[in-house]
Structure formats: C-alpha cells, structure tokens
Coordinates of C-alpha atoms in Angstrom, one line a residue:
M1 CA 104.1 88.7 -37.3
T2 CA 106.8 90.6 -35.2
T3 CA 105.2 90.1 -31.8
E4 CA 102.9 87.7 -30.1
V5 CA 100.2 90.1 -29.0
R6 CA 98.0 91.7 -31.7
I7 CA 95.6 94.5 -31.0
A8 CA 93.0 95.7 -33.5
L9 CA 92.6 99.5 -33.3
D10 CA 89.5 101.2 -34.7
A11 CA 91.2 104.0 -36.8
M12 CA 87.9 105.7 -37.7
G13 CA 86.3 105.9 -34.2
G14 CA 86.4 109.0 -32.1
D15 CA 86.1 112.8 -32.4
H16 CA 89.7 113.2 -33.6
A17 CA 89.9 110.1 -35.8
P18 CA 91.8 109.1 -37.8
S19 CA 94.6 111.6 -37.0
E20 CA 94.9 111.1 -33.2
V21 CA 94.3 107.4 -33.4
V22 CA 97.1 106.9 -35.9
K23 CA 99.4 109.1 -33.8
G24 CA 98.4 107.0 -30.7
A25 CA 99.2 103.8 -32.6
L26 CA 102.7 105.1 -33.4
L27 CA 103.3 106.0 -29.8
A28 CA 102.1 102.5 -28.7
A29 CA 104.1 100.7 -31.3
A30 CA 107.2 102.4 -30.0
E31 CA 106.5 101.8 -26.3
F32 CA 104.9 98.3 -26.1
A33 CA 105.8 94.9 -27.4
V34 CA 102.7 94.6 -29.5
E35 CA 101.5 94.4 -33.1
I36 CA 98.8 97.0 -34.0
I37 CA 96.3 96.4 -36.7
L38 CA 94.8 99.8 -37.8
V39 CA 91.3 99.1 -39.1
G40 CA 89.7 101.6 -41.3
Q41 CA 89.6 103.1 -44.8
E42 CA 93.1 101.9 -46.0
D43 CA 93.9 104.9 -48.2
V44 CA 92.9 107.4 -45.5
V45 CA 94.8 105.5 -42.8
R46 CA 98.0 105.1 -44.8
R47 CA 97.9 108.8 -45.7
E48 CA 97.7 109.7 -42.0
L49 CA 100.6 107.3 -41.3
A50 CA 102.7 108.9 -44.0
A51 CA 102.0 112.4 -42.6
A52 CA 102.8 111.4 -39.0
S53 CA 105.9 109.2 -39.6
A54 CA 108.5 109.0 -42.3
T55 CA 108.6 105.2 -42.1
A56 CA 105.8 103.1 -40.6
P57 CA 107.0 100.8 -37.9
R58 CA 107.0 97.1 -38.7
N59 CA 104.6 96.3 -35.9
I60 CA 101.8 98.4 -37.5
D61 CA 99.6 97.0 -40.2
V62 CA 96.5 98.3 -41.9
Y63 CA 93.3 96.4 -42.5
D64 CA 90.8 97.9 -44.9
A65 CA 87.2 98.5 -43.7
R66 CA 85.2 100.9 -45.8
E67 CA 82.3 101.9 -43.6
I68 CA 82.3 104.2 -40.6
V69 CA 79.9 104.1 -37.6
T70 CA 79.2 107.6 -36.6
M71 CA 78.0 108.9 -33.2
E72 CA 74.5 109.4 -34.7
D73 CA 74.2 105.7 -35.8
T74 CA 72.3 103.3 -33.6
A75 CA 74.0 100.7 -31.5
L76 CA 72.8 98.0 -34.0
A77 CA 74.3 99.7 -37.1
P78 CA 77.5 97.5 -37.3
L79 CA 75.3 94.4 -37.0
R80 CA 72.8 95.4 -39.7
R81 CA 73.6 98.2 -42.1
K82 CA 77.3 98.6 -41.6
R83 CA 78.8 95.2 -41.4
N84 CA 82.0 96.4 -43.0
S85 CA 82.5 99.2 -40.5
S86 CA 85.8 99.6 -38.7
V87 CA 84.4 98.7 -35.3
R88 CA 82.6 95.6 -36.6
V89 CA 85.7 94.4 -38.4
C90 CA 87.8 94.9 -35.2
A91 CA 85.4 92.6 -33.4
N92 CA 85.6 90.1 -36.3
L93 CA 89.4 90.0 -36.1
V94 CA 89.2 89.1 -32.4
A95 CA 86.5 86.5 -32.9
E96 CA 88.5 84.9 -35.7
G97 CA 91.7 84.8 -33.5
R98 CA 93.5 87.3 -35.7
A99 CA 93.7 89.8 -32.9
H100 CA 93.7 89.3 -29.1
A101 CA 91.8 92.4 -28.3
F102 CA 90.5 95.6 -29.9
V103 CA 90.3 99.3 -29.0
S104 CA 87.8 101.9 -30.1
A105 CA 87.0 105.5 -29.3
G106 CA 83.9 105.5 -31.4
N107 CA 80.2 105.0 -30.8
T108 CA 80.1 103.2 -27.4
G109 CA 76.8 101.4 -28.1
A110 CA 78.1 100.1 -31.4
T111 CA 81.3 98.9 -29.8
W112 CA 79.3 97.2 -27.1
T113 CA 77.0 95.4 -29.5
S114 CA 79.8 94.4 -31.8
A115 CA 81.9 92.9 -29.0
R116 CA 78.9 91.2 -27.4
A117 CA 77.3 89.8 -30.6
V118 CA 80.5 89.0 -32.6
M119 CA 83.0 88.0 -29.9
G120 CA 80.4 86.5 -27.5
M121 CA 80.0 86.4 -23.8
I122 CA 82.1 84.5 -21.3
E123 CA 80.3 81.6 -19.6
G124 CA 78.3 82.6 -16.6
V125 CA 77.8 86.3 -17.6
S126 CA 74.7 87.6 -19.4
R127 CA 75.6 91.3 -19.6
P128 CA 79.0 93.0 -20.1
A129 CA 80.0 96.0 -18.1
L130 CA 82.3 98.9 -18.6
A131 CA 84.8 99.3 -15.8
A132 CA 86.5 102.6 -15.2
V133 CA 89.4 103.2 -12.9
L134 CA 89.0 106.5 -10.9
P135 CA 91.5 108.2 -8.6
S136 CA 90.8 108.2 -4.8
V137 CA 92.6 109.6 -1.8
K138 CA 93.8 106.0 -1.0
G139 CA 94.7 105.0 -4.5
H140 CA 92.1 104.0 -7.0
T141 CA 88.4 102.9 -7.2
L142 CA 86.9 100.6 -9.9
L143 CA 83.5 101.9 -11.0
L144 CA 81.2 99.7 -13.1
D145 CA 79.0 99.9 -15.1
V146 CA 79.9 103.3 -16.6
G147 CA 77.7 103.1 -19.7
A148 CA 77.2 99.7 -21.3
N149 CA 73.8 99.1 -19.7
V150 CA 71.5 102.1 -19.1
D151 CA 68.9 99.7 -17.6
A152 CA 69.9 96.8 -15.4
K153 CA 68.3 94.3 -13.0
P154 CA 69.6 93.0 -9.7
N155 CA 71.1 89.9 -11.2
H156 CA 73.0 92.1 -13.7
L157 CA 74.4 94.2 -10.9
R158 CA 75.4 91.0 -9.1
E159 CA 77.4 89.9 -12.2
F160 CA 79.0 93.3 -12.4
A161 CA 80.0 93.1 -8.7
V162 CA 81.5 89.6 -9.2
M163 CA 83.5 90.6 -12.3
G164 CA 84.6 93.9 -10.6
H165 CA 85.7 92.0 -7.6
F166 CA 87.9 89.6 -9.5
Y167 CA 89.2 92.3 -11.9
A168 CA 90.2 94.5 -8.9
Q169 CA 92.0 91.5 -7.4
M170 CA 94.2 91.3 -10.4
L171 CA 94.4 95.1 -11.1
F172 CA 95.1 96.3 -7.6
G173 CA 96.6 93.2 -6.1
I174 CA 94.0 93.1 -3.3
D175 CA 92.9 89.7 -1.9
A176 CA 89.5 90.8 -0.8
P177 CA 88.4 94.0 -2.5
R178 CA 85.7 96.0 -0.7
V179 CA 82.6 96.0 -2.9
G180 CA 80.0 98.8 -2.4
L181 CA 76.7 99.4 -4.1
L182 CA 76.2 103.0 -5.2
S183 CA 73.1 104.5 -3.5
I184 CA 71.8 107.6 -1.9
G185 CA 72.6 106.6 1.7
E186 CA 74.6 104.0 3.7
E187 CA 71.7 102.3 5.3
E188 CA 70.4 99.1 3.8
G189 CA 66.9 100.6 3.3
K190 CA 68.1 103.6 1.3
G191 CA 67.8 103.8 -2.5
N192 CA 65.3 102.7 -5.2
E193 CA 63.8 99.3 -5.8
L194 CA 66.8 98.3 -7.9
T195 CA 69.4 99.1 -5.2
K196 CA 67.3 97.6 -2.4
E197 CA 66.9 94.3 -4.1
T198 CA 70.5 94.3 -5.3
F199 CA 71.7 94.9 -1.7
R200 CA 69.9 91.7 -0.7
V201 CA 71.4 89.8 -3.6
L202 CA 75.0 91.0 -3.0
K203 CA 74.8 90.0 0.7
E204 CA 74.5 86.4 -0.5
T205 CA 77.5 86.3 -2.9
G206 CA 80.3 85.7 -0.4
L207 CA 82.1 88.8 -1.7
N208 CA 83.5 91.4 0.6
F209 CA 80.3 93.4 0.3
I210 CA 80.5 96.5 2.6
G211 CA 76.9 97.7 1.8
N212 CA 75.8 100.9 0.2
A213 CA 78.3 103.4 -1.0
E214 CA 77.5 107.0 -1.4
G215 CA 78.9 109.2 -4.2
R216 CA 81.7 110.5 -2.0
D217 CA 82.9 106.9 -1.4
V218 CA 84.0 106.7 -5.0
Y219 CA 86.8 109.2 -4.2
N220 CA 87.4 108.8 -0.4
G221 CA 88.8 105.2 -0.8
N222 CA 86.2 103.5 1.4
A223 CA 85.4 101.0 -1.4
D224 CA 87.7 99.4 -3.9
V225 CA 84.8 98.5 -6.3
V226 CA 81.6 100.5 -6.6
V227 CA 78.7 98.9 -8.6
C228 CA 75.8 100.7 -10.3
D229 CA 73.8 100.6 -13.5
G230 CA 75.3 102.2 -16.7
F231 CA 73.1 105.2 -16.6
I232 CA 74.2 106.3 -13.1
G233 CA 77.8 105.2 -13.7
N234 CA 78.1 107.3 -16.9
V235 CA 76.7 110.4 -15.1
V236 CA 79.3 109.9 -12.3
L237 CA 82.1 109.4 -14.9
K238 CA 81.2 112.5 -17.0
A239 CA 80.7 114.7 -13.9
S240 CA 84.1 113.5 -12.6
E241 CA 85.7 114.4 -15.9
A242 CA 84.1 117.9 -15.9
L243 CA 85.1 118.5 -12.3
G244 CA 88.7 117.6 -13.1
E245 CA 88.7 120.0 -16.0
F246 CA 87.1 122.7 -13.8
V247 CA 89.7 122.3 -11.0
S248 CA 92.5 122.4 -13.5
T249 CA 91.2 125.5 -15.3
T250 CA 90.4 127.3 -12.1
L251 CA 93.9 126.6 -10.6
R252 CA 95.5 127.9 -13.8
Q253 CA 93.4 131.1 -13.7
E254 CA 94.1 131.7 -10.0
M255 CA 97.9 131.0 -10.3
T256 CA 98.2 133.9 -12.9
R257 CA 95.8 136.4 -11.2
T258 CA 98.4 138.3 -9.1
W259 CA 102.2 138.2 -8.7
K260 CA 101.8 136.5 -5.3
H261 CA 99.6 133.8 -6.9
K262 CA 102.2 133.4 -9.7
L263 CA 105.0 132.9 -7.1
G264 CA 102.8 130.4 -5.1
G265 CA 101.9 128.6 -8.3
L266 CA 105.6 128.3 -9.2
L267 CA 106.5 126.8 -5.8
A268 CA 103.5 124.4 -6.0
K269 CA 103.9 123.6 -9.7
S270 CA 105.0 120.0 -9.3
A271 CA 102.1 119.3 -6.9
F272 CA 99.6 120.8 -9.4
I273 CA 101.1 118.7 -12.2
G274 CA 100.7 115.6 -10.1
L275 CA 97.1 116.5 -9.4
K276 CA 96.3 117.1 -13.0
K277 CA 97.9 113.8 -14.0
R278 CA 95.8 111.8 -11.5
M279 CA 92.6 113.5 -12.8
D280 CA 93.4 113.2 -16.5
Y281 CA 91.3 110.5 -18.2
S282 CA 93.9 110.1 -20.9
E283 CA 96.3 108.6 -18.3
Y284 CA 93.9 105.6 -18.0
G285 CA 93.4 105.1 -21.7
G286 CA 90.0 103.6 -21.6
A287 CA 87.6 101.2 -19.9
P288 CA 87.6 97.5 -20.4
L289 CA 84.3 95.8 -21.4
L290 CA 84.2 93.0 -18.8
G291 CA 82.3 89.9 -19.7
V292 CA 83.1 89.5 -23.4
K293 CA 85.4 86.9 -24.8
G294 CA 88.7 88.4 -25.7
G295 CA 89.5 92.0 -24.8
C296 CA 87.6 95.2 -25.7
I297 CA 88.7 98.6 -24.5
V298 CA 86.3 101.5 -24.9
C299 CA 87.9 105.0 -25.0
H300 CA 86.5 108.4 -24.5
G301 CA 85.2 109.9 -27.7
R302 CA 87.6 112.9 -27.3
S303 CA 90.6 110.7 -26.8
N304 CA 93.9 112.1 -28.0
A305 CA 97.0 110.3 -29.1
K306 CA 98.2 109.8 -25.5
A307 CA 94.8 108.2 -24.5
I308 CA 94.9 105.9 -27.5
K309 CA 98.4 104.8 -26.7
N310 CA 97.5 104.0 -23.1
A311 CA 94.4 102.2 -24.2
V312 CA 96.5 99.9 -26.5
G313 CA 98.8 99.3 -23.5
L314 CA 95.7 98.3 -21.4
A315 CA 94.5 96.0 -24.2
R316 CA 97.9 94.4 -24.3
N317 CA 97.9 93.8 -20.6
F318 CA 94.4 92.4 -20.8
A319 CA 95.5 89.9 -23.5
V320 CA 98.8 88.9 -21.9
N321 CA 97.2 88.2 -18.6
K322 CA 94.2 86.5 -20.1
I323 CA 91.9 88.6 -18.0
D324 CA 88.7 87.3 -19.7
E325 CA 89.6 83.7 -19.1
K326 CA 90.5 84.3 -15.5
I327 CA 87.3 86.2 -14.8
M328 CA 85.3 83.3 -16.4
A329 CA 87.1 80.8 -14.2
K330 CA 86.4 82.8 -11.1
V331 CA 82.8 83.4 -12.0
N332 CA 82.2 79.7 -12.6
D333 CA 84.0 78.8 -9.4
L334 CA 81.7 81.2 -7.5
H335 CA 78.6 79.7 -9.1
K336 CA 79.8 76.2 -8.2
R337 CA 80.4 77.2 -4.6
E338 CA 77.0 78.9 -4.3
H339 CA 75.3 75.8 -5.9
D340 CA 77.1 73.5 -3.5
S341 CA 76.0 75.6 -0.5
Q342 CA 72.4 75.5 -1.7
V343 CA 72.6 71.7 -2.0
L344 CA 74.0 71.4 1.5
A345 CA 71.4 73.7 2.9
T346 CA 68.6 71.4 1.5
E347 CA 70.1 68.2 2.9

C-alpha cells in the first residue's frame, strides 16, 4: 500500500461509467494522497485505464466485481440478486476494513441499502441521510436529506438535524450552525403534519433551531443547515441543478446575441465564470451519506471525471477526519445530555 487512506470507487456506476469514472480516478490519484481501488469488471476497467493513461499510477488498483446494478434495478438488488455487484463489493471492502470509504455514481437506492446493510449504522442513528452542500449568498447551506429517505417521521428528521448540525460545525467551522426546518411558511403552525410535529421535536434538541425555513432560505444564507425528508430534498436539489443550467445557458445565449452583448460579456467574463463554478454540481463531487459507519459518497448519475475526482477528495477528507466517529460521539453526547435533563426534571 502506497498511502494510508484507501477509497473504493464503483467503476461501473453512473451514466458515463466506466470511462468517466476511470478518468476521475486518474485525476484524483494525481491530486490527492490516497489509494484508489477501482471496483468493477476487471478486464473492462483495465482496458479503460490503458486507454486513458500510458501507465497506471501506483496508487490505483483494480478489484474484480462481475455484476452491475443498473438504474432500473431495485434498491435491494445488491443484497439479493447481485451480491457480486460493484456497489455491493465497495461496501464489503469498507465493512472489512480494506477501504476507509467508497464512492458511487450509480443507483442511489442500491448505494444506500448497501452502505446501510453491509457497513451498518452508527450508534444512536436509525436512518442515514444524504447531505448536499448548496451555494448561498453568504457562503453555503447544508441541505439534508436529499434522496435517501422519501418517507420520514419526525424522529428521523430530528436525527438528520443533529447529524447536519455536527457535520456543518466541522465542514463550515461554525460553533452553532443555524438549523432550519424546510416548510411553506416561517410561522410555527405552517406546513403539513410531519413538519408541525418535527418543529415541536426540534425545539427540544438544544440545537440552534431557528424555526421553519422557506425554500428561499436555502440560498439567502439565513440558515446553515436546512432539514427535510428525502422526497422534498431531492426535488429541491434537482430543481436547483436545472436552474443553474438554465442560468448558464441563458447567459451564454444573451452574451452572443448582439455585438454590445458580446462586449459586455467579455468584460464580465470572469464574473460569469465564478458564478458558473459556484452553481456547478461537479465542484462539490457528491453528497455524503451521514449515519453509516465508514464513509459513503453518493454522486450524481451524470457525474463527469471532475465530479468523480472531487468526490474521491471528499471521501478522503471524510476518512482522514473520521467524520463518522465524530458524529457518533456528538450524537451520543447529545442523547446523554437529554437523558440527564429528563432525569433532573423528574426529581
């Protein structure tokens, strides 16, 4: 082994796999101090490696996994019919201690079930949550869940809020991240039964809970962490990606419409490049699945080589900083303090 941190990378997962995944692995191997284990059909992966690079870096290895979980497969496929699939084998490697984390741009449901069932949950958490970093006018906002749980109960959203709070502390360097509950109005009584009950539960956590957050608060910087179920979160995430692409395409069209627009576009080119970079999902790599033992980074299905590279970098940081262990310690500490408070209240 050439490096201490080992990341398993699902070479067969994603719309552009294995080509873009292999290219992303090569970029990551050159940029980060990490060993990458490309998991997939070995002959196919090695062929892609040979096509992309004259000599494979020493910090890239290939692990054979013959089966592929497609986007049409159910979330349970890697646990039942396709136990030798690349995503399942990635989870196996982490569970066995042969990798510290894994990255996949494949079937999100299959990735979620593989991580949860094979790697296991950290103590004190019953459901994992996908946490996405989105740009805001004041920096960034952490949104979770963005797709792991399409249905959730108040206690699940409470867990998401607690994990998001502690992850934001580490990610953004904020002592008391502002936690908001995504709803249709700021007032406590606004929303459906899930948000109303969750509001009551979050008030009792001791977190810096600021109440309901509307959709605009995701981007105006009024909250550092925004909590919702995976159905709503995924809609927000996909709509945000589409809006970013719309703005980028429209600006490009307008900048070339007349000679005046071309001149203005030339003068503002650096600003437009900066805007595009902030709105580009590939800059963020992927979303960590908080709550599972080890690290699991879920990438967009359309991820290109740049996104894969950044996802590997995120997985490396997750492993180096032992984020899962720190979240578990924080969650258990919060549970203990809440229990002690309840005991004191009854005395």
